[in-house]
Amino acid sequence: MLKKEKKSNIQKLGPVKFLSLGFAIIILTGGFLLSLPISSQSGQFTNFLDAVFTATSATCVTGLTTLNTAQHWSIFGQIIIMLLIELGGLGFMMLPIIFYTLAKKKVNLSTRIVLKEALNLDDMSGVMKLTLYVLKFSIAIQTTGMVLLAIDLVPRYGVIKGIWYALFHAISSFCNAGFDLFGDSLVPFQNDPYILLVISFLIVSGGLGFLVWRDLLQYKHTKRMSMHSKIALMMTGLLLLGGFVIFFFSEHNGRYLVQSDNFLVRLMNTLFMSVTPRTAGFYSVDYAAMSNPGLILTMFLMYIGGTSGSTAGGLKTTTFGVVLIQMISLLKGRQRAEFAGRSIKETAVFRAMTLFFITLSLCVISIMILSATEHLPRQNGIEYAAFEVFSAFGTVGLTMGLTPDLTEFGKLLIIGLMYIGRVGIMTVLFSLMSNNQKTTCRYQYPYESVLVG
């Protein structure tokens, strides 16, 4: 009887609250482990708030750190960070799936419901098949990335250290985390286009989304692609290409940011500037020295983020794409959002526009708070706060140098933004409501016109 009652209580919690609570538990557990002396190179306890900040950044695959990952954390601490990145990137619900698969047991209905919510699916049909596909695909890409990185890193650092660096950075890149063990991200590799290219491949692979990859890999046989994948590919291509072109002109192809006269080297760094704000967090240039147009573009890319159902955070490319499609359709005089010969469901349009408004409002309010609580330059210091906020919400990890000097309140604010950016603003809001179940309204109020514009 007790066992049945306990199971009933878990089901009553609901998938949305379960996901929110699950991420919070992993963060606090990771923070506790990182605060222990065994996790630091000095063998001393780490400030708990800094440990939780690092655990949040790792679990929410952000990359913002108040402590230097290479200098402060021991091998044990770095392993904990790597495991948190993997859990946060793929979703902690992958753990029970691995257990069920190894034990050859059938996955229960409650787990399937939570998986549906975690993967942002509309229904549960094929949820287990997709989950196993996500696991296999992730392992394959990360293994490939590790081998490609090892080709360059093993000759530099030796076999053991080179393989460890390759594994850590392959996971960090694919999960769009941005944590590094080099001490200064990828600045030492400014003149190594190979490393930048491999990291870019891993970042785009993780941020494109598992549903999109499945459609791409099966297109040869199915000859069809979902609306989600079409919008994701269109927006990803536009943002990458558009970002590259604008950075090429605004930063003069990295002439003042990259210590090289080689045109191709600077071109690869310029491309990397367009790739990494897509929630990755690695950097090969000093963003404090970037031009104002470049900074604004970087913040815009960080806010948009990656694709829904991927390892990335932010508003999401598909969400922004739906808002754009609705706007274009409205300007054409059409009542419905139409794209590629299909009409997008009104519920998806309303959800996208709601997310756009809420997330942008959240970022603006956070910038106002951070600019009041932190020690910023008296003149032209607002960009430091704005850059930090968009980086945290987009789970990117780029910074202009403000992160290590954050006040305790500032750290708590950034922790909250990283959490919301990874779990999702709607998931967090629904989990805070006493009843988030859909209810059918039995009546409708009469319509009345409102002047707009």
Coordinates of N, CA, C and O in Angstrom, one line a residue, residues 64 274 276-281 287 295-306 313-316 363 383 386-400:
L64 N 29.7 30.3 -18.0 CA 30.1 31.4 -17.1 C 30.7 30.9 -15.8 O 30.1 30.0 -15.2
S274 N 30.6 34.0 -35.3 CA 29.2 33.8 -35.6 C 28.7 32.5 -35.0 O 27.5 32.4 -34.7
T276 N 30.0 30.7 -32.1 CA 30.0 30.5 -30.7 C 28.9 31.2 -29.9 O 28.5 30.7 -28.8
P277 N 28.4 32.3 -30.3 CA 27.3 32.9 -29.6 C 26.0 32.1 -29.6 O 25.1 32.3 -28.8
R278 N 25.9 31.1 -30.4 CA 24.8 30.2 -30.5 C 24.8 29.2 -29.3 O 24.7 28.0 -29.4
T279 N 25.0 29.8 -28.1 CA 24.9 29.2 -26.8 C 26.2 28.3 -26.5 O 26.1 27.5 -25.6
A280 N 27.3 28.5 -27.2 CA 28.5 27.7 -27.0 C 29.4 28.2 -25.9 O 29.7 27.5 -25.0
G281 N 29.8 29.5 -26.0 CA 30.6 30.1 -24.9 C 32.1 30.0 -25.1 O 32.8 30.7 -24.3
Y287 N 36.3 39.9 -26.3 CA 35.1 40.6 -26.6 C 35.1 42.0 -26.0 O 34.3 42.8 -26.5
L295 N 29.3 43.8 -30.7 CA 28.8 43.4 -29.4 C 27.3 43.3 -29.5 O 26.7 42.3 -28.9
I296 N 26.6 44.2 -30.2 CA 25.2 44.2 -30.3 C 24.7 42.9 -31.0 O 23.8 42.2 -30.6
L297 N 25.4 42.6 -32.1 CA 25.1 41.4 -32.9 C 25.3 40.1 -32.0 O 24.5 39.2 -32.1
T298 N 26.4 40.1 -31.3 CA 26.7 39.0 -30.4 C 25.6 38.8 -29.4 O 25.1 37.6 -29.1
M299 N 25.1 39.9 -28.8 CA 24.0 39.8 -27.8 C 22.7 39.3 -28.5 O 22.0 38.5 -27.8
F300 N 22.5 39.7 -29.7 CA 21.3 39.2 -30.4 C 21.4 37.7 -30.7 O 20.4 37.0 -30.5
L301 N 22.5 37.3 -31.1 CA 22.7 35.8 -31.4 C 22.6 35.0 -30.1 O 22.1 33.9 -30.1
M302 N 23.1 35.6 -29.0 CA 23.0 34.9 -27.7 C 21.6 34.7 -27.3 O 21.2 33.7 -26.7
Y303 N 20.8 35.8 -27.5 CA 19.4 35.8 -27.1 C 18.6 34.8 -27.9 O 17.8 34.0 -27.3
I304 N 18.9 34.7 -29.2 CA 18.1 33.7 -30.0 C 18.5 32.3 -29.6 O 17.7 31.4 -29.5
G305 N 19.8 32.0 -29.5 CA 20.3 30.7 -29.0 C 20.2 29.6 -30.1 O 20.3 29.9 -31.3
G306 N 20.0 28.4 -29.7 CA 20.0 27.2 -30.6 C 18.5 26.8 -31.0 O 17.6 27.6 -30.9
G313 N 20.4 26.6 -25.4 CA 19.4 27.4 -24.6 C 19.0 28.6 -25.4 O 19.1 28.6 -26.6
G314 N 18.5 29.6 -24.7 CA 18.0 30.8 -25.4 C 16.6 30.8 -25.8 O 15.8 29.8 -25.4
L315 N 16.1 31.8 -26.5 CA 14.7 31.8 -27.0 C 14.4 30.7 -28.0 O 13.3 30.2 -28.0
K316 N 15.4 30.3 -28.8 CA 15.4 29.2 -29.7 C 15.1 29.7 -31.1 O 14.3 30.6 -31.3
C363 N 14.9 39.7 -19.7 CA 16.3 40.2 -19.9 C 16.5 41.7 -19.6 O 17.5 42.1 -19.0
E383 N 26.8 48.0 -21.4 CA 27.0 46.8 -22.2 C 27.6 45.6 -21.5 O 27.3 44.5 -21.8
A386 N 24.4 44.1 -19.9 CA 23.6 43.5 -21.0 C 24.2 42.3 -21.5 O 23.5 41.2 -21.7
F387 N 25.5 42.3 -21.8 CA 26.2 41.1 -22.3 C 26.1 40.0 -21.4 O 25.9 38.8 -21.8
E388 N 26.3 40.2 -20.1 CA 26.3 39.2 -19.1 C 24.9 38.5 -19.0 O 24.7 37.3 -18.9
V389 N 23.8 39.4 -19.0 CA 22.5 38.9 -18.9 C 22.1 38.0 -20.1 O 21.6 36.9 -20.0
F390 N 22.4 38.5 -21.3 CA 22.0 37.7 -22.5 C 22.8 36.4 -22.6 O 22.4 35.4 -23.1
S391 N 24.1 36.5 -22.1 CA 24.9 35.3 -22.1 C 24.4 34.3 -21.1 O 24.4 33.1 -21.4
A392 N 23.9 34.7 -20.0 CA 23.4 33.8 -19.0 C 22.0 33.2 -19.5 O 21.8 32.0 -19.4
F393 N 21.1 34.0 -20.0 CA 19.8 33.5 -20.4 C 20.0 32.6 -21.6 O 19.3 31.6 -21.7
G394 N 20.9 32.9 -22.5 CA 21.1 32.1 -23.7 C 22.0 30.9 -23.4 O 22.3 30.1 -24.3
T395 N 22.4 30.7 -22.1 CA 23.3 29.7 -21.7 C 24.5 29.6 -22.6 O 24.9 28.5 -23.1
V396 N 25.1 30.8 -22.8 CA 26.2 30.9 -23.7 C 27.5 30.8 -23.0 O 28.3 29.8 -23.2
G397 N 27.8 31.7 -22.1 CA 29.0 31.6 -21.3 C 30.1 32.7 -21.7 O 31.1 32.7 -21.1
L398 N 29.8 33.5 -22.7 CA 30.7 34.6 -23.1 C 30.6 35.7 -22.1 O 29.5 35.9 -21.5
T399 N 31.6 36.5 -21.9 CA 31.6 37.6 -20.9 C 32.6 38.6 -21.3 O 33.6 38.3 -22.0
M400 N 32.3 39.8 -20.9 CA 33.3 40.9 -21.2 C 34.2 41.1 -20.0 O 34.9 42.1 -19.9

